[in-house]
């Protein structure tokens, strides 16, 4: 195997593992609650080969699907590459053929026109199917049992968009899945395809609209009435790509926007609200209606959180000088102004998780990884360069209601929430943990937390025999749903 570059994108927790693995009957400390019966799927970027050019970013690494399977108090782990067209071409060649992050003009000419998505961002489960997604292409369907790749997913030929987001939203009552694709009509296009799949998994709605400029639209939100599209000024330009330049540049002086559309409305009904210049959010926690007011809660920062994008933009803004926090934007759907009211409601952090039942509804509890300065040295790694060392629980009306601070040289990743079967109970959080054991030596565990009291000692810790590559996002699928899908 070719050596990887010794750059931040390939060191610390970002150090590639590049190996499929299965680990069975893992060592469990404590007791797994009986309600935890299902699969925790994780999307893991892990490059198969050294980059074609000098360096690359974590976001370009080949997607692996990792499954932490809980059955009767026992735990297994399996991790497999997604057999994307790109992975297969490079596997055959024995080396990288695709060039820089989202720049096809830097690829080897032998792969011109080949789907270059790496399916590395979120495992999505809907209507009995499992997908691996990345925003620059269509999803790949995965067999949840064998983890085999079934192929690129085009909604039975119905999807027109060339892309599909890694951040879908599922209504807890109707079970419809709301999603979108940006750069839907081609690279750097301003086309967004807004889509709805019904509870049976059929694509029943796809309408296209144009954004004020071509922006990275990583996430969106739904309320009970609306679909909400935030547009932050991280922008693309095809001429820049043709000269081998970066896909994204953050324009600090450019305004942001919020597009709001009735959930099942015609795109001609889209309303645009104007937001502050230069801000950026990767993830939206939740959105909900309160009379004619619409609230959108997101992990907002004063500039783009990714160092490589700030560098490519000529922005000299070091990570510690970035400000922001969990921020609520409110718009008045009963007036015809374009103002956004903004206020901070929680500490900085990212990768928020709300309970599935609260999606698009008023909510009083959510969780997200954060940085606690009192927690001691954090670990290097991830796309931002430094990993979160704490987990905060928040009631958006009251602020933080709990904090789990990791010991020094530990990292905690995005949790999944497992609902309790008993009314009034809060359920469980499952998250992977990394620990530095020595220079360049790491180990991983899976922690199970009481969702009511995250600061209490974990109810169980599962030990991995070798370290895990940190995930981007995860998804919990109950065993009953997997079995129903298998029987269908
Ligand atoms: C993100 C992750 C991506 C990506 C764009 O977390 C944004 C943000 C893992 O891939 O392609
Ligand atoms: Fe994301």
Coordinates of C-alpha atoms and ligand atoms in Angstrom, one line a residue:
X1 CA 0.0 0.0 0.0
X2 CA 1.2 3.5 -0.9
X3 CA 2.3 5.8 2.0
X4 CA 0.0 8.5 2.9
X5 CA 1.2 12.1 3.2
X6 CA 2.3 13.3 6.7
X7 CA -0.2 16.1 6.8
X8 CA -2.9 17.0 9.4
X9 CA -5.5 15.4 7.1
X10 CA -3.8 12.0 7.5
X11 CA -2.4 12.2 11.1
X12 CA -3.8 11.8 14.6
X13 CA -7.3 10.4 14.5
X14 CA -7.2 11.1 10.7
X15 CA -4.5 8.4 10.3
X16 CA -6.0 6.0 7.7
X17 CA -6.8 2.4 8.7
X18 CA -7.9 1.4 5.1
X19 CA -8.9 -2.1 6.1
X20 CA -12.2 -3.9 6.4
X21 CA -12.7 -5.8 9.6
X22 CA -15.1 -7.8 11.7
X23 CA -15.0 -8.0 15.5
X24 CA -17.4 -10.3 17.3
X25 CA -18.7 -10.7 20.9
X26 CA -16.8 -7.6 22.1
X27 CA -15.9 -7.1 25.7
X28 CA -18.6 -5.3 27.6
X29 CA -18.0 -3.4 30.8
X30 CA -21.3 -2.8 32.6
X31 CA -24.6 -4.0 31.2
X32 CA -26.3 -3.1 27.9
X33 CA -29.9 -2.0 28.6
X34 CA -32.4 -4.4 27.1
X35 CA -33.9 -1.6 25.0
X36 CA -30.7 -1.4 23.0
X37 CA -31.5 -4.0 20.4
X38 CA -30.5 -2.9 16.9
X39 CA -27.7 -1.5 14.7
X40 CA -25.7 1.7 15.1
X41 CA -24.5 2.4 11.5
X42 CA -21.6 4.8 11.1
X43 CA -20.3 6.5 8.0
X44 CA -16.5 6.5 8.1
X45 CA -14.2 8.2 5.6
X46 CA -11.0 6.1 5.2
X47 CA -8.9 6.4 2.0
X48 CA -8.2 3.2 0.1
X49 CA -5.0 4.7 -1.6
X50 CA -2.7 7.6 -1.1
X51 CA -4.0 10.7 -2.9
X52 CA -3.3 11.2 -6.6
X53 CA -1.9 14.6 -5.9
X54 CA 0.3 15.9 -3.0
X55 CA -2.4 16.1 -0.3
X56 CA -6.2 15.7 0.1
X57 CA -8.9 16.4 2.7
X58 CA -10.7 13.9 5.0
X59 CA -13.9 14.8 3.1
X60 CA -12.5 13.1 0.0
X61 CA -11.8 9.8 1.7
X62 CA -13.6 6.6 0.5
X63 CA -16.7 5.9 2.5
X64 CA -16.9 2.8 4.7
X65 CA -20.0 1.6 6.4
X66 CA -19.4 0.5 10.0
X67 CA -22.1 -1.4 11.9
X68 CA -22.1 -1.8 15.7
X69 CA -24.7 -4.5 16.2
X70 CA -26.5 -5.0 19.6
X71 CA -28.2 -8.3 20.1
X72 CA -29.3 -9.7 23.6
X73 CA -26.5 -7.7 25.4
X74 CA -23.8 -8.9 23.0
X75 CA -22.1 -6.5 20.6
X76 CA -20.4 -7.1 17.1
X77 CA -18.7 -4.7 14.8
X78 CA -18.2 -4.9 11.1
X79 CA -16.8 -2.3 8.7
X80 CA -16.8 -2.5 4.9
X81 CA -16.0 -0.2 2.0
X82 CA -18.9 1.1 0.0
X83 CA -18.2 -0.3 -3.5
X84 CA -18.7 3.0 -5.3
X85 CA -17.8 3.3 -9.0
X86 CA -14.8 5.3 -7.8
X87 CA -13.7 2.7 -5.3
X88 CA -14.0 0.0 -7.9
X89 CA -12.0 1.9 -10.5
X90 CA -9.2 2.6 -8.0
X91 CA -9.3 -0.9 -6.6
X92 CA -8.7 -2.2 -10.2
X93 CA -5.9 0.3 -10.8
X94 CA -4.3 -0.3 -7.4
X95 CA -4.0 3.4 -6.9
X96 CA -5.9 6.7 -6.8
X97 CA -7.3 8.0 -10.1
X98 CA -9.5 10.8 -8.8
X99 CA -7.9 14.1 -7.9
X100 CA -8.8 16.9 -5.5
X101 CA -11.9 17.3 -3.4
X102 CA -14.8 17.9 -5.7
X103 CA -12.7 18.9 -8.7
X104 CA -13.1 16.5 -11.6
X105 CA -10.7 18.5 -13.7
X106 CA -7.8 17.2 -11.5
X107 CA -8.7 13.5 -12.2
X108 CA -6.8 11.0 -14.3
X109 CA -8.3 11.1 -17.8
X110 CA -9.1 7.3 -17.6
X111 CA -12.0 8.1 -15.2
X112 CA -13.6 11.0 -17.0
X113 CA -17.4 10.7 -16.5
X114 CA -17.2 8.1 -13.8
X115 CA -19.3 8.9 -10.7
X116 CA -16.8 10.4 -8.3
X117 CA -18.8 10.5 -5.1
X118 CA -17.3 8.6 -2.1
X119 CA -20.6 8.0 -0.1
X120 CA -18.8 8.8 3.2
X121 CA -21.1 11.1 5.2
X122 CA -24.3 9.7 6.6
X123 CA -25.9 6.2 6.7
X124 CA -29.7 6.9 6.1
X125 CA -32.4 4.4 6.9
X126 CA -35.9 5.0 5.4
X127 CA -38.7 2.7 4.3
X128 CA -36.7 -0.5 4.9
X129 CA -33.6 0.6 2.9
X130 CA -30.2 1.6 4.0
X131 CA -28.2 4.2 2.1
X132 CA -24.7 5.8 2.3
X133 CA -24.8 9.4 1.3
X134 CA -22.6 12.3 0.3
X135 CA -23.8 15.6 -0.9
X136 CA -21.8 15.7 -4.2
X137 CA -23.5 12.7 -5.7
X138 CA -26.4 10.2 -5.4
X139 CA -26.7 7.8 -2.6
X140 CA -25.5 4.2 -2.7
X141 CA -27.8 1.5 -1.4
X142 CA -26.3 -0.9 1.2
X143 CA -27.5 -4.4 2.3
X144 CA -28.0 -3.9 6.0
X145 CA -27.3 -7.6 6.7
X146 CA -24.1 -8.3 4.6
X147 CA -23.1 -4.6 4.2
X148 CA -22.7 -5.4 0.5
X149 CA -23.2 -2.4 -1.9
X150 CA -26.3 -2.8 -4.0
X151 CA -25.4 0.1 -6.3
X152 CA -26.1 3.8 -6.9
X153 CA -29.7 4.7 -5.9
X154 CA -31.9 6.6 -8.4
X155 CA -35.3 6.0 -6.8
X156 CA -36.3 3.4 -9.4
X157 CA -35.2 5.8 -12.2
X158 CA -37.4 8.6 -10.9
X159 CA -34.7 11.0 -9.5
X160 CA -33.6 13.8 -11.9
X161 CA -31.1 15.4 -9.5
X162 CA -27.5 14.4 -9.9
X163 CA -27.0 14.8 -6.2
X164 CA -28.6 14.0 -2.8
X165 CA -27.8 15.5 0.5
X166 CA -26.4 13.6 3.4
X167 CA -28.9 15.4 5.7
X168 CA -32.4 14.1 5.2
X169 CA -35.3 14.8 7.5
X170 CA -38.0 12.3 8.4
X171 CA -41.4 13.4 9.7
X172 CA -42.0 11.2 12.9
X173 CA -45.8 11.0 12.1
X174 CA -46.1 10.8 8.4
X175 CA -42.8 8.9 7.9
X176 CA -42.2 10.9 4.8
X177 CA -38.6 11.6 4.0
X178 CA -37.8 15.2 3.0
X179 CA -34.4 15.8 1.2
X180 CA -32.7 17.8 -1.5
X181 CA -29.8 17.9 -3.8
X182 CA -27.7 21.0 -4.5
X183 CA -25.6 21.4 -7.7
X184 CA -28.5 19.2 -8.9
X185 CA -28.1 20.2 -12.5
X186 CA -24.3 19.9 -12.7
X187 CA -21.2 20.9 -10.9
X188 CA -21.3 24.6 -9.6
X189 CA -24.9 25.0 -10.8
X190 CA -27.4 27.0 -8.7
X191 CA -30.0 24.3 -9.0
X192 CA -31.5 22.7 -5.9
X193 CA -33.8 19.8 -6.3
X194 CA -36.2 19.6 -3.4
X195 CA -37.6 16.0 -2.9
X196 CA -40.1 14.0 -0.9
X197 CA -40.2 10.2 -0.6
X198 CA -43.4 8.8 1.0
X199 CA -43.6 6.4 3.8
X200 CA -43.3 3.5 1.3
X201 CA -40.1 4.9 0.0
X202 CA -41.4 6.1 -3.4
X203 CA -40.2 9.5 -4.7
X204 CA -43.5 11.5 -4.9
X205 CA -42.2 15.0 -5.3
X206 CA -39.2 16.6 -7.0
X207 CA -39.1 20.3 -7.8
X208 CA -36.1 22.5 -8.7
X209 CA -35.3 26.0 -7.7
X210 CA -32.3 28.3 -7.9
X211 CA -30.4 29.8 -5.0
X212 CA -29.0 33.4 -5.0
X213 CA -25.5 31.9 -5.6
X214 CA -24.0 28.4 -5.7
X215 CA -23.4 27.6 -2.1
X216 CA -22.4 24.5 -0.1
X217 CA -25.8 23.5 1.4
X218 CA -24.8 20.8 3.8
X219 CA -28.0 20.5 5.8
X220 CA -31.6 21.8 5.8
X221 CA -34.6 21.5 8.1
X222 CA -38.3 20.9 8.3
X223 CA -41.0 22.2 10.6
X224 CA -44.5 20.9 10.6
X225 CA -45.4 23.5 7.9
X226 CA -42.1 24.3 6.1
X227 CA -39.0 23.2 4.4
X228 CA -36.1 25.5 5.2
X229 CA -32.9 26.0 3.2
X230 CA -30.0 27.9 4.7
X231 CA -27.6 29.5 2.2
X232 CA -24.2 30.5 3.6
X233 CA -21.5 32.2 1.5
X234 CA -19.2 29.3 0.9
X235 CA -19.4 29.4 -2.9
X236 CA -18.3 27.4 -5.9
X237 CA -17.1 28.6 -9.4
X238 CA -16.5 26.3 -12.3
X239 CA -13.8 28.5 -13.9
X240 CA -11.8 28.1 -10.7
X241 CA -12.2 24.4 -10.9
X242 CA -10.9 24.3 -14.5
X243 CA -7.6 25.9 -13.4
X244 CA -7.2 23.1 -10.7
X245 CA -8.5 25.4 -7.9
X246 CA -10.6 24.5 -4.9
X247 CA -14.3 23.8 -5.1
X248 CA -15.1 26.1 -2.2
X249 CA -14.1 29.6 -1.2
X250 CA -15.7 31.3 1.8
X251 CA -16.8 34.9 1.0
X252 CA -16.6 36.6 4.4
X253 CA -18.3 39.8 3.1
X254 CA -21.2 38.1 1.3
X255 CA -24.7 37.8 2.8
X256 CA -26.4 34.6 3.9
X257 CA -30.0 33.6 3.1
X258 CA -32.8 31.5 4.4
X259 CA -35.2 30.0 1.8
X260 CA -38.6 28.9 3.2
X261 CA -41.2 26.9 1.4
X262 CA -44.4 25.2 2.5
X263 CA -43.4 21.5 2.9
X264 CA -45.6 20.3 0.0
X265 CA -45.7 23.7 -1.8
X266 CA -44.8 24.6 -5.3
X267 CA -41.3 26.0 -5.4
X268 CA -42.7 29.3 -6.8
X269 CA -43.9 29.9 -3.2
X270 CA -40.3 30.1 -1.9
X271 CA -39.7 33.1 0.3
X272 CA -36.1 34.4 0.9
X273 CA -35.0 36.0 4.1
X274 CA -31.7 37.9 4.3
X275 CA -29.1 36.9 6.9
X276 CA -25.8 38.3 8.2
X277 CA -22.7 38.3 6.0
X278 CA -19.9 35.7 6.4
X279 CA -21.6 33.3 8.8
X280 CA -21.6 29.5 8.4
X281 CA -23.4 26.5 9.8
X282 CA -22.8 22.9 8.9
X283 CA -25.6 21.4 11.0
X284 CA -29.1 22.4 12.0
X285 CA -30.4 21.0 15.2
X286 CA -34.1 21.4 14.6
X287 CA -36.8 23.8 13.4
X288 CA -40.4 24.3 14.5
X289 CA -43.4 26.6 14.1
X290 CA -44.9 28.7 16.9
X291 CA -48.0 30.3 15.5
X292 CA -46.8 32.4 12.5
X293 CA -43.2 32.3 13.8
X294 CA -40.7 29.8 12.4
X295 CA -37.6 29.0 14.6
X296 CA -34.4 27.4 13.2
X297 CA -31.8 26.3 15.7
X298 CA -28.3 25.7 14.3
X299 CA -24.7 25.4 15.1
X300 CA -23.6 28.7 13.7
X301 CA -20.1 30.2 13.5
X302 CA -18.7 33.5 12.4
X303 CA -16.9 31.9 9.4
X304 CA -16.4 28.5 7.8
X305 CA -15.3 26.0 10.4
X306 CA -13.1 24.1 8.0
X307 CA -9.5 25.3 8.1
X308 CA -8.8 24.1 4.5
X309 CA -11.7 26.2 3.2
X310 CA -10.5 29.3 5.1
X311 CA -7.0 28.8 3.7
X312 CA -8.3 28.3 0.2
X313 CA -10.2 31.6 0.7
X314 CA -7.2 33.6 1.8
X315 CA -8.9 34.1 5.2
X316 CA -6.4 34.4 8.0
X317 CA -8.8 33.4 10.8
X318 CA -7.3 30.9 13.3
X319 CA -9.7 28.3 14.9
X320 CA -9.6 29.9 18.4
X321 CA -10.8 33.3 17.1
X322 CA -13.9 31.9 15.5
X323 CA -17.0 32.8 17.5
X324 CA -20.5 31.4 17.5
X325 CA -22.8 29.0 19.3
X326 CA -26.1 27.2 19.0
X327 CA -28.1 30.0 17.4
X328 CA -31.9 30.5 16.9
X329 CA -33.0 32.3 13.8
X330 CA -36.6 33.3 13.9
X331 CA -38.6 34.6 10.9
X332 CA -42.2 35.9 10.8
X333 CA -44.2 34.0 8.2
X334 CA -47.2 36.3 8.8
X335 CA -45.4 39.4 7.7
X336 CA -43.8 40.0 4.3
X337 CA -40.5 41.4 5.5
X338 CA -37.2 39.6 4.9
X339 CA -35.7 40.1 8.4
X340 CA -34.2 37.3 10.5
X341 CA -34.1 37.7 14.2
X342 CA -31.0 36.0 15.7
X343 CA -30.0 35.0 19.3
X344 CA -27.6 32.6 20.8
X345 CA -29.2 29.8 22.9
X346 CA -26.3 27.5 23.6
X347 CA -22.5 27.0 23.6
X348 CA -20.5 26.3 20.5
X349 CA -20.4 22.8 19.2
X350 CA -21.6 20.7 16.3
X351 CA -23.2 17.4 15.2
X352 CA -26.4 17.9 17.1
X353 CA -28.9 15.1 17.8
X354 CA -32.6 15.6 18.6
X355 CA -34.9 12.7 19.3
X356 CA -36.6 11.4 16.1
X357 CA -40.0 12.1 17.6
X358 CA -39.2 15.8 18.0
X359 CA -38.1 16.3 14.4
X360 CA -39.7 19.6 13.2
X361 CA -41.6 20.0 16.5
X362 CA -41.1 22.1 19.6
X363 CA -38.5 20.2 21.7
X364 CA -37.0 20.4 25.2
X365 CA -34.0 18.2 25.0
X366 CA -31.1 17.7 22.5
X367 CA -27.4 16.8 22.6
X368 CA -24.2 17.8 20.8
X369 CA -20.5 17.5 21.1
X370 CA -18.7 20.6 22.4
X371 CA -15.3 21.7 23.6
X372 CA -14.8 22.1 27.3
X373 CA -11.6 24.0 28.1
X374 CA -11.6 22.4 31.6
X375 CA -11.5 18.9 30.0
X376 CA -7.7 19.0 29.3
X377 CA -5.9 18.3 26.0
X378 CA -8.2 17.4 23.2
X379 CA -7.2 15.1 20.4
X380 CA -6.1 16.2 16.9
X381 CA -8.2 14.9 14.0
X382 CA -11.4 15.3 12.0
X383 CA -12.1 17.8 9.3
X384 CA -11.9 20.8 11.7
X385 CA -8.5 19.6 13.0
X386 CA -9.4 19.1 16.6
X387 CA -11.9 16.6 18.1
X388 CA -14.7 17.5 20.6
X389 CA -13.9 16.5 24.2
X390 CA -17.3 16.9 25.8
X391 CA -21.0 16.3 25.2
X392 CA -23.7 18.9 26.2
X393 CA -27.4 18.3 26.8
X394 CA -29.5 21.3 26.2
X395 CA -33.1 22.5 26.7
X396 CA -33.3 25.3 24.2
X397 CA -35.5 27.4 26.5
X398 CA -33.2 27.0 29.5
X399 CA -29.7 26.4 28.1
X400 CA -27.3 23.6 29.0
X401 CA -28.9 21.0 31.4
X402 CA -26.0 18.5 31.5
X403 CA -22.4 18.1 30.4
X404 CA -20.2 15.1 30.0
X405 CA -16.6 16.1 30.0
X406 CA -14.1 13.6 28.7
X407 CA -10.7 13.0 30.4
X408 CA -7.7 14.5 28.7
X409 CA -6.7 13.0 25.3
X410 CA -10.2 11.6 24.7
X411 CA -12.6 12.5 21.9
X412 CA -16.3 11.9 21.7
X413 CA -18.2 11.7 18.4
X414 CA -21.8 12.3 17.4
X415 CA -24.2 10.2 19.5
X416 CA -27.2 8.3 18.3
X417 CA -30.4 8.3 20.4
X418 CA -32.2 5.1 21.3
X419 CA -35.7 5.8 22.5
X420 CA -37.0 4.1 25.6
X421 CA -40.0 1.9 25.3
X422 CA -41.5 3.2 28.5
X423 CA -43.5 6.4 28.5
X424 CA -41.7 9.4 30.1
X425 CA -38.3 7.8 29.9
X426 CA -35.6 9.6 27.9
X427 CA -33.8 6.6 26.4
X428 CA -30.1 6.2 25.7
X429 CA -27.3 7.8 23.8
X430 CA -24.6 5.7 22.1
X431 CA -21.4 7.3 21.0
X432 CA -17.9 6.2 20.0
X433 CA -14.9 7.4 22.1
X434 CA -11.3 7.6 21.1
X435 CA -8.4 7.7 23.5
X436 CA -4.7 8.4 23.0
X437 CA -2.7 5.7 24.7
X438 CA 0.7 6.8 23.5
X439 CA 2.4 8.6 20.7
X440 CA 0.4 7.7 17.6
X441 CA -1.5 5.0 19.5
X442 CA -5.2 5.2 19.9
X443 CA -8.0 2.9 21.1
X444 CA -11.7 3.1 20.8
X445 CA -14.7 2.3 22.9
X446 CA -18.5 2.6 22.5
X447 CA -20.2 4.3 25.4
X448 CA -23.8 4.0 26.4
X449 CA -25.2 6.9 28.3
X450 CA -28.4 7.5 30.2
X451 CA -30.0 10.3 28.0
X452 CA -31.5 11.9 31.1
X453 CA -28.2 12.1 32.9
X454 CA -25.2 12.2 30.5
X455 CA -22.7 13.2 33.2
X456 CA -23.3 10.0 35.1
X457 CA -20.8 7.2 34.5
X458 CA -21.7 5.3 31.3
X459 CA -24.1 2.4 31.9
X460 CA -21.9 0.3 29.6
X461 CA -18.6 0.6 27.8
X462 CA -17.8 -1.7 24.8
X463 CA -14.1 -2.2 24.1
X464 CA -12.9 -2.5 20.5
X465 CA -9.8 -4.8 19.9
X466 CA -8.4 -2.2 17.5
X467 CA -9.2 1.5 17.1
X468 CA -12.1 2.7 15.0
X469 CA -11.7 5.4 12.3
X470 CA -13.9 8.3 13.6
X471 CA -17.3 8.6 11.9
X472 CA -18.8 11.6 10.3
X473 CA -22.5 10.8 11.1
X474 CA -24.4 7.8 12.4
X475 CA -27.9 6.3 12.4
X476 CA -29.7 4.0 14.8
X477 CA -32.0 1.3 13.3
X478 CA -34.0 -0.9 15.7
X479 CA -33.8 -4.6 15.2
X480 CA -37.6 -4.8 14.7
X481 CA -37.3 -2.5 11.7
X482 CA -34.4 -4.5 10.2
X483 CA -36.5 -7.7 10.5
X484 CA -39.6 -6.1 9.0
X485 CA -37.5 -5.0 6.0
X486 CA -36.0 -8.5 5.6
X487 CA -39.4 -10.1 5.6
X488 CA -40.9 -7.6 3.1
Ligands
LIG1 C1 -19.1 17.8 5.7 C2 -18.7 16.5 5.5 C3 -18.5 16.1 4.2 C4 -18.7 16.9 3.2 C5 -19.1 18.2 3.3 O1 -19.4 17.7 8.0 C6 -19.3 18.6 4.6 C7 -19.4 18.4 7.0 C8 -17.7 13.9 5.0 O2 -18.1 14.8 4.0 O3 -18.4 16.4 1.9
LIG2 FE1 -23.0 16.7 8.2

